[in-house]
Amino acid sequence: MSEFTFNVDNGYLEGLVRGFKIGILKHQEYLNLVQCETLDDLKLHLQGTDYGNFLANEPSPLTVSVIDDKLREKFVIEFQHMRNHAIEPLSTFMDYITYSYMIDNIILLITGTLHQRPISELISKCHPLGSFEQMEAIHVASTPADLYNAVLVDTPLASFFVDCISEQDLDEMNIELIRNALYKSYLESFYKFCKELGGTTADVMCEILEFEADRRSFIITINSFGTELSKDERAKLYPHCGKLYPDGLATLSRADDYEQVRSVAEYYAEYKVLFEGAGNNPGEKTLEDKFFEHEVKLNVNAFMQQFHFGVFYAYVKLKEQECRNIVWISECVAQRQRTKIDNYIPIF
């Protein structure tokens, strides 16, 4: 994509997303939030940021779930405004961002249906960025084949679901396999799309998606220990678009414990650092937190370059992390767990 013509179609939206990015909470604002004694104090501090009066109509006492819902609502309005103004190929790129939320919604609905939860209750818990017309029909599915034929065949996820179709009943194990198989297909398709776009978009996005693919491979492997998942089945769930592909994934597929996973990471400088500082003891950061920190760094770096679509993806991911941070601090304030209140992931 030529940098000379980028602004003709996409200049307004890139300027807008960079403006939204300036509103992401800074270090000093987090320091103010962690000093709060009550959720109403938190509400007052947030009014002095770009969030403004987003909680103005909520009666006291505030709850964490209300804060979470309102954070999400504000973020979704911003994203949908940009999506509504986008034209090809940016519109397809932004649609790809929403597909991961669709996958999460489908898994949430199937799991809830398995546990006989009412569909109306489940729909309210779904992420609005991943909503689609056929969601409410999901309770008719008893096998992955039913799920595809009755629900997903007309959605953008249909092409990702082809590898997951089987006649086995939907149970807890199969649902997790479906989730990971869908994410594998989704990441590989998104990676291919970004490669085809070329230019700075490919440079920025491929690095971010490579990390996301490798993170999933590491986590799938670690979570599979002590389960019925065979090594062959596990290997089928690894996305083939990361730095680990192909040699690292081959070694990872043979791993039997955490130390062997760690030894695979030793061969990759950026992953070696993440595993070295990770642990579950008091004062140590978990591997998940280290992954989040690295993801934040990659997404912040995306804004260092201009004339590319990566800033839209990076903004969504940074905003997601900010929402997690605010909800974490809110939970700690509500439960008076001040010892853990600093365990959020700083962004700037």
Short mmCIF file of C-alpha atoms in Angstrom, two decimals:
data_model
loop_
_atom_site.label_atom_id
_atom_site.label_comp_id
_atom_site.label_asym_id
_atom_site.label_seq_id
_atom_site.Cartn_x
_atom_site.Cartn_y
_atom_site.Cartn_z
CA MET A 1 0.00 0.00 0.00
CA SER A 2 1.45 3.32 -1.03
CA GLU A 3 2.16 5.75 1.79
CA PHE A 4 1.38 8.56 -0.65
CA THR A 5 -2.27 7.51 -1.06
CA PHE A 6 -2.93 6.03 2.42
CA ASN A 7 -4.47 9.25 3.78
CA VAL A 8 -6.96 9.53 0.91
CA ASP A 9 -9.10 6.72 2.34
CA ASN A 10 -7.72 6.12 5.82
CA GLY A 11 -6.15 9.37 7.06
CA TYR A 12 -9.19 10.49 9.07
CA LEU A 13 -9.51 7.16 10.89
CA GLU A 14 -5.80 6.86 11.61
CA GLY A 15 -5.89 10.38 13.10
CA LEU A 16 -8.94 9.40 15.14
CA VAL A 17 -7.41 6.21 16.55
CA ARG A 18 -4.22 8.07 17.48
CA GLY A 19 -6.41 10.63 19.26
CA PHE A 20 -8.19 7.83 21.17
CA LYS A 21 -4.78 6.37 22.08
CA ILE A 22 -3.75 9.63 23.80
CA GLY A 23 -6.68 9.09 26.20
CA ILE A 24 -5.30 5.76 27.46
CA LEU A 25 -4.51 6.05 31.18
CA LYS A 26 -0.95 7.03 32.12
CA HIS A 27 1.18 5.96 35.07
CA GLN A 28 0.12 8.92 37.27
CA GLU A 29 -3.57 8.19 36.68
CA TYR A 30 -3.10 4.60 37.83
CA LEU A 31 -1.32 5.88 40.96
CA ASN A 32 -4.42 7.97 41.69
CA LEU A 33 -6.76 5.00 41.13
CA VAL A 34 -4.90 2.67 43.50
CA GLN A 35 -5.24 5.27 46.29
CA CYS A 36 -9.04 5.06 46.17
CA GLU A 37 -10.86 3.79 49.25
CA THR A 38 -14.24 3.17 47.60
CA LEU A 39 -15.65 2.63 44.10
CA ASP A 40 -17.25 6.08 44.27
CA ASP A 41 -13.73 7.54 44.78
CA LEU A 42 -12.65 5.57 41.71
CA LYS A 43 -15.56 7.03 39.74
CA LEU A 44 -14.46 10.57 40.71
CA HIS A 45 -10.86 9.94 39.63
CA LEU A 46 -11.99 8.48 36.28
CA GLN A 47 -14.05 11.63 35.62
CA GLY A 48 -10.76 13.55 35.36
CA THR A 49 -9.58 11.29 32.50
CA ASP A 50 -10.89 10.71 28.96
CA TYR A 51 -13.58 8.48 30.49
CA GLY A 52 -15.31 11.65 31.71
CA ASN A 53 -18.87 11.18 33.02
CA PHE A 54 -19.37 7.64 31.67
CA LEU A 55 -20.62 6.52 35.12
CA ALA A 56 -22.66 9.70 35.79
CA ASN A 57 -26.07 7.99 35.52
CA GLU A 58 -25.16 5.03 37.73
CA PRO A 59 -26.60 5.19 41.27
CA SER A 60 -24.54 4.50 44.37
CA PRO A 61 -23.37 2.09 45.58
CA LEU A 62 -21.43 1.24 42.43
CA THR A 63 -20.55 -2.39 41.64
CA VAL A 64 -17.57 -3.76 39.74
CA SER A 65 -19.85 -5.40 37.15
CA VAL A 66 -21.44 -2.01 36.33
CA ILE A 67 -17.99 -0.44 35.88
CA ASP A 68 -16.95 -3.36 33.65
CA ASP A 69 -20.11 -3.04 31.51
CA LYS A 70 -19.71 0.73 31.09
CA LEU A 71 -16.01 0.44 30.19
CA ARG A 72 -16.90 -2.09 27.51
CA GLU A 73 -19.81 0.01 26.24
CA LYS A 74 -17.60 3.09 25.75
CA PHE A 75 -14.90 1.08 24.01
CA VAL A 76 -17.42 -0.62 21.67
CA ILE A 77 -18.96 2.74 20.66
CA GLU A 78 -15.49 4.05 19.71
CA PHE A 79 -14.64 0.92 17.71
CA GLN A 80 -17.96 0.78 15.88
CA HIS A 81 -17.71 4.46 14.96
CA MET A 82 -14.37 3.74 13.26
CA ARG A 83 -15.67 0.54 11.64
CA ASN A 84 -18.70 2.38 10.21
CA HIS A 85 -16.42 4.88 8.46
CA ALA A 86 -13.92 2.31 7.14
CA ILE A 87 -13.74 1.19 3.51
CA GLU A 88 -11.90 -1.77 1.95
CA PRO A 89 -9.39 -3.13 2.84
CA LEU A 90 -9.52 -1.48 6.30
CA SER A 91 -13.14 -2.60 6.81
CA THR A 92 -12.13 -6.27 6.34
CA PHE A 93 -9.14 -5.74 8.64
CA MET A 94 -11.44 -4.39 11.36
CA ASP A 95 -13.87 -7.27 10.81
CA TYR A 96 -10.99 -9.66 11.46
CA ILE A 97 -10.48 -7.96 14.84
CA THR A 98 -14.10 -8.79 15.76
CA TYR A 99 -13.80 -12.49 14.82
CA SER A 100 -11.89 -13.35 18.01
CA TYR A 101 -14.81 -11.96 20.04
CA MET A 102 -17.21 -14.06 17.96
CA ILE A 103 -15.23 -17.19 18.79
CA ASP A 104 -15.32 -16.36 22.52
CA ASN A 105 -19.08 -15.70 22.34
CA ILE A 106 -19.76 -19.03 20.61
CA ILE A 107 -17.75 -20.94 23.23
CA LEU A 108 -19.52 -19.05 26.05
CA LEU A 109 -22.93 -19.88 24.59
CA ILE A 110 -22.17 -23.57 24.04
CA THR A 111 -20.70 -23.98 27.53
CA GLY A 112 -23.65 -22.16 29.11
CA THR A 113 -26.15 -24.25 27.14
CA LEU A 114 -24.41 -27.44 28.33
CA HIS A 115 -25.01 -26.28 31.91
CA GLN A 116 -28.70 -25.53 31.18
CA ARG A 117 -28.33 -21.76 31.57
CA PRO A 118 -31.11 -19.68 29.93
CA ILE A 119 -30.06 -18.32 26.53
CA SER A 120 -31.20 -14.77 27.41
CA GLU A 121 -28.82 -14.71 30.40
CA LEU A 122 -25.94 -15.97 28.24
CA ILE A 123 -26.56 -13.46 25.43
CA SER A 124 -26.26 -10.58 27.92
CA LYS A 125 -22.77 -11.83 28.89
CA CYS A 126 -21.51 -11.97 25.29
CA HIS A 127 -19.12 -9.32 24.04
CA PRO A 128 -21.02 -6.87 21.77
CA LEU A 129 -18.14 -6.76 19.24
CA GLY A 130 -18.66 -10.47 18.59
CA SER A 131 -22.44 -10.54 18.21
CA PHE A 132 -24.12 -12.06 15.14
CA GLU A 133 -27.72 -12.78 14.13
CA GLN A 134 -27.70 -16.55 14.62
CA MET A 135 -26.39 -16.48 18.22
CA GLU A 136 -29.74 -17.25 19.85
CA ALA A 137 -30.15 -20.46 17.83
CA ILE A 138 -27.03 -22.02 19.33
CA HIS A 139 -28.95 -24.16 21.85
CA VAL A 140 -30.16 -26.48 19.03
CA ALA A 141 -26.63 -27.85 18.50
CA SER A 142 -25.63 -31.13 20.15
CA THR A 143 -22.60 -31.96 17.95
CA PRO A 144 -20.03 -29.76 16.17
CA ALA A 145 -21.65 -30.75 12.86
CA ASP A 146 -25.04 -29.44 14.11
CA LEU A 147 -23.37 -26.28 15.32
CA TYR A 148 -21.91 -25.66 11.88
CA ASN A 149 -25.02 -26.51 9.85
CA ALA A 150 -27.58 -24.74 12.06
CA VAL A 151 -25.67 -21.73 13.33
CA LEU A 152 -22.29 -20.95 11.80
CA VAL A 153 -22.67 -21.74 8.12
CA ASP A 154 -23.74 -18.15 7.31
CA THR A 155 -21.27 -16.37 9.62
CA PRO A 156 -17.71 -15.20 8.88
CA LEU A 157 -16.45 -18.03 11.12
CA ALA A 158 -17.70 -20.75 8.76
CA SER A 159 -14.35 -21.08 6.99
CA PHE A 160 -12.51 -21.41 10.33
CA PHE A 161 -14.92 -24.07 11.54
CA VAL A 162 -14.39 -26.60 8.76
CA ASP A 163 -11.51 -28.26 10.64
CA CYS A 164 -13.62 -28.65 13.81
CA ILE A 165 -16.59 -30.51 12.35
CA SER A 166 -17.10 -33.97 13.84
CA GLU A 167 -20.06 -36.09 14.92
CA GLN A 168 -18.91 -36.31 18.54
CA ASP A 169 -21.14 -34.81 21.21
CA LEU A 170 -20.27 -31.39 22.57
CA ASP A 171 -18.71 -31.81 26.01
CA GLU A 172 -16.23 -29.76 28.07
CA MET A 173 -13.18 -31.36 26.40
CA ASN A 174 -14.50 -31.01 22.85
CA ILE A 175 -15.51 -27.38 23.44
CA GLU A 176 -11.94 -26.47 24.45
CA LEU A 177 -10.61 -28.29 21.39
CA ILE A 178 -13.07 -26.36 19.20
CA ARG A 179 -12.01 -23.04 20.78
CA ASN A 180 -8.33 -23.69 20.11
CA ALA A 181 -8.92 -25.07 16.59
CA LEU A 182 -11.00 -21.98 15.72
CA TYR A 183 -8.30 -19.65 17.05
CA LYS A 184 -5.65 -21.54 15.07
CA SER A 185 -7.60 -21.11 11.80
CA TYR A 186 -8.46 -17.50 12.66
CA LEU A 187 -4.85 -16.46 13.41
CA GLU A 188 -3.50 -18.18 10.30
CA SER A 189 -6.14 -16.50 8.11
CA PHE A 190 -5.57 -13.06 9.69
CA TYR A 191 -1.79 -13.48 9.30
CA LYS A 192 -2.19 -14.37 5.61
CA PHE A 193 -4.48 -11.36 5.06
CA CYS A 194 -1.95 -8.98 6.68
CA LYS A 195 0.90 -10.50 4.61
CA GLU A 196 -1.11 -9.84 1.45
CA LEU A 197 -1.71 -6.21 2.46
CA GLY A 198 2.09 -5.79 2.57
CA GLY A 199 4.01 -2.67 3.53
CA THR A 200 4.14 -1.35 7.09
CA THR A 201 0.86 -3.07 7.97
CA ALA A 202 2.45 -6.46 7.25
CA ASP A 203 5.63 -5.57 9.16
CA VAL A 204 3.77 -4.46 12.29
CA MET A 205 0.90 -6.95 12.30
CA CYS A 206 2.90 -10.05 11.43
CA GLU A 207 5.15 -9.50 14.45
CA ILE A 208 2.13 -9.07 16.75
CA LEU A 209 0.28 -12.10 15.32
CA GLU A 210 3.43 -14.25 15.45
CA PHE A 211 3.66 -13.54 19.17
CA GLU A 212 -0.06 -14.28 19.65
CA ALA A 213 0.32 -17.61 17.81
CA ASP A 214 3.35 -18.60 19.90
CA ARG A 215 1.69 -17.56 23.15
CA ARG A 216 -1.26 -19.81 22.35
CA SER A 217 1.09 -22.69 21.54
CA PHE A 218 2.93 -22.30 24.87
CA ILE A 219 -0.30 -22.04 26.88
CA ILE A 220 -2.00 -24.97 25.09
CA THR A 221 1.03 -27.13 25.88
CA ILE A 222 1.24 -26.13 29.56
CA ASN A 223 -2.53 -26.52 30.10
CA SER A 224 -2.53 -29.96 28.46
CA PHE A 225 -0.30 -31.52 31.12
CA GLY A 226 -2.33 -33.91 33.28
CA THR A 227 -5.27 -34.03 30.85
CA GLU A 228 -6.51 -36.66 28.39
CA LEU A 229 -5.25 -34.63 25.41
CA SER A 230 -2.73 -36.67 23.43
CA LYS A 231 0.46 -35.14 22.02
CA ASP A 232 -0.81 -35.63 18.45
CA GLU A 233 -4.10 -33.86 19.19
CA ARG A 234 -2.20 -31.09 20.96
CA ALA A 235 0.10 -30.53 17.98
CA LYS A 236 -2.95 -30.06 15.70
CA LEU A 237 -4.00 -27.03 17.76
CA TYR A 238 -0.75 -25.06 17.32
CA PRO A 239 -1.08 -22.07 14.96
CA HIS A 240 1.48 -22.30 12.12
CA CYS A 241 2.20 -18.59 11.81
CA GLY A 242 4.52 -17.87 14.72
CA LYS A 243 8.28 -17.75 15.22
CA LEU A 244 8.12 -21.26 16.73
CA TYR A 245 6.93 -22.75 13.43
CA PRO A 246 8.10 -25.31 12.39
CA ASP A 247 11.04 -26.48 14.57
CA GLY A 248 9.92 -24.99 17.88
CA LEU A 249 6.42 -26.44 17.53
CA ALA A 250 7.83 -29.89 16.74
CA THR A 251 9.87 -29.80 19.96
CA LEU A 252 6.96 -28.32 21.93
CA SER A 253 4.66 -31.12 20.78
CA ARG A 254 6.96 -33.64 22.51
CA ALA A 255 7.16 -31.74 25.83
CA ASP A 256 6.05 -33.62 28.97
CA ASP A 257 6.40 -30.92 31.62
CA TYR A 258 6.87 -27.18 32.23
CA GLU A 259 10.67 -27.38 32.25
CA GLN A 260 10.70 -28.88 28.75
CA VAL A 261 8.44 -26.05 27.54
CA ARG A 262 10.85 -23.60 29.13
CA SER A 263 13.78 -25.26 27.35
CA VAL A 264 12.04 -24.64 23.99
CA ALA A 265 11.71 -20.94 24.89
CA GLU A 266 15.46 -20.80 25.59
CA TYR A 267 16.12 -20.87 21.82
CA TYR A 268 14.09 -17.67 21.24
CA ALA A 269 15.53 -14.52 22.82
CA GLU A 270 12.21 -12.70 23.37
CA TYR A 271 10.53 -15.77 24.92
CA LYS A 272 13.55 -16.74 27.01
CA VAL A 273 13.27 -13.44 28.92
CA LEU A 274 9.56 -14.00 29.58
CA PHE A 275 10.06 -17.48 31.03
CA GLU A 276 13.09 -16.45 33.10
CA GLY A 277 11.18 -13.92 35.20
CA ALA A 278 7.97 -15.94 35.60
CA GLY A 279 6.76 -17.82 38.68
CA ASN A 280 3.81 -18.34 41.00
CA ASN A 281 5.53 -17.43 44.27
CA PRO A 282 4.72 -14.21 46.19
CA GLY A 283 6.42 -11.24 44.55
CA GLU A 284 6.88 -13.05 41.21
CA LYS A 285 4.92 -12.32 38.04
CA THR A 286 3.01 -15.18 36.46
CA LEU A 287 3.85 -16.30 32.92
CA GLU A 288 0.45 -14.98 31.83
CA ASP A 289 1.30 -11.51 33.17
CA LYS A 290 4.70 -11.60 31.43
CA PHE A 291 2.92 -12.44 28.17
CA PHE A 292 0.50 -9.54 28.70
CA GLU A 293 3.42 -7.16 29.33
CA HIS A 294 5.14 -8.24 26.11
CA GLU A 295 1.87 -7.87 24.18
CA VAL A 296 1.45 -4.31 25.53
CA LYS A 297 5.01 -3.47 24.44
CA LEU A 298 4.36 -4.73 20.88
CA ASN A 299 1.09 -2.80 20.65
CA VAL A 300 2.62 0.43 21.97
CA ASN A 301 5.42 0.06 19.39
CA ALA A 302 2.81 -0.20 16.62
CA PHE A 303 2.11 3.53 17.09
CA MET A 304 5.75 4.39 16.33
CA GLN A 305 5.10 4.05 12.59
CA GLN A 306 2.56 5.75 10.35
CA PHE A 307 0.35 4.87 7.39
CA HIS A 308 -0.64 1.35 8.46
CA PHE A 309 -3.63 -0.57 9.86
CA GLY A 310 -1.75 -2.07 12.83
CA VAL A 311 -2.69 0.94 14.98
CA PHE A 312 -6.36 -0.13 14.95
CA TYR A 313 -5.54 -3.62 16.22
CA ALA A 314 -3.04 -2.22 18.74
CA TYR A 315 -5.58 0.28 20.08
CA VAL A 316 -8.18 -2.47 20.63
CA LYS A 317 -5.67 -4.63 22.52
CA LEU A 318 -4.36 -1.74 24.64
CA LYS A 319 -7.92 -0.71 25.47
CA GLU A 320 -8.72 -4.32 26.43
CA GLN A 321 -5.73 -4.33 28.79
CA GLU A 322 -6.77 -0.97 30.26
CA CYS A 323 -10.26 -2.34 30.97
CA ARG A 324 -8.72 -5.39 32.68
CA ASN A 325 -6.53 -3.07 34.77
CA ILE A 326 -9.43 -0.87 35.90
CA VAL A 327 -11.60 -3.90 36.72
CA TRP A 328 -8.71 -5.46 38.70
CA ILE A 329 -8.19 -2.26 40.71
CA SER A 330 -11.97 -1.98 41.22
CA GLU A 331 -12.16 -5.56 42.52
CA CYS A 332 -9.28 -4.91 44.94
CA VAL A 333 -10.94 -1.72 46.20
CA ALA A 334 -14.36 -3.41 46.56
CA GLN A 335 -12.87 -6.41 48.41
CA ARG A 336 -10.34 -4.31 50.36
CA GLN A 337 -7.45 -6.44 49.02
CA ARG A 338 -4.94 -3.60 48.95
CA THR A 339 -1.91 -5.91 49.01
CA LYS A 340 -2.65 -7.05 45.44
CA ILE A 341 -3.91 -3.75 44.01
CA ASP A 342 -0.60 -3.01 42.20
CA ASN A 343 -0.73 -6.26 40.19
CA TYR A 344 -2.02 -4.57 37.04
CA ILE A 345 -0.14 -4.32 33.71
CA PRO A 346 1.07 -0.73 33.13
CA ILE A 347 0.73 0.58 29.56
CA PHE A 348 2.47 3.97 29.48
#
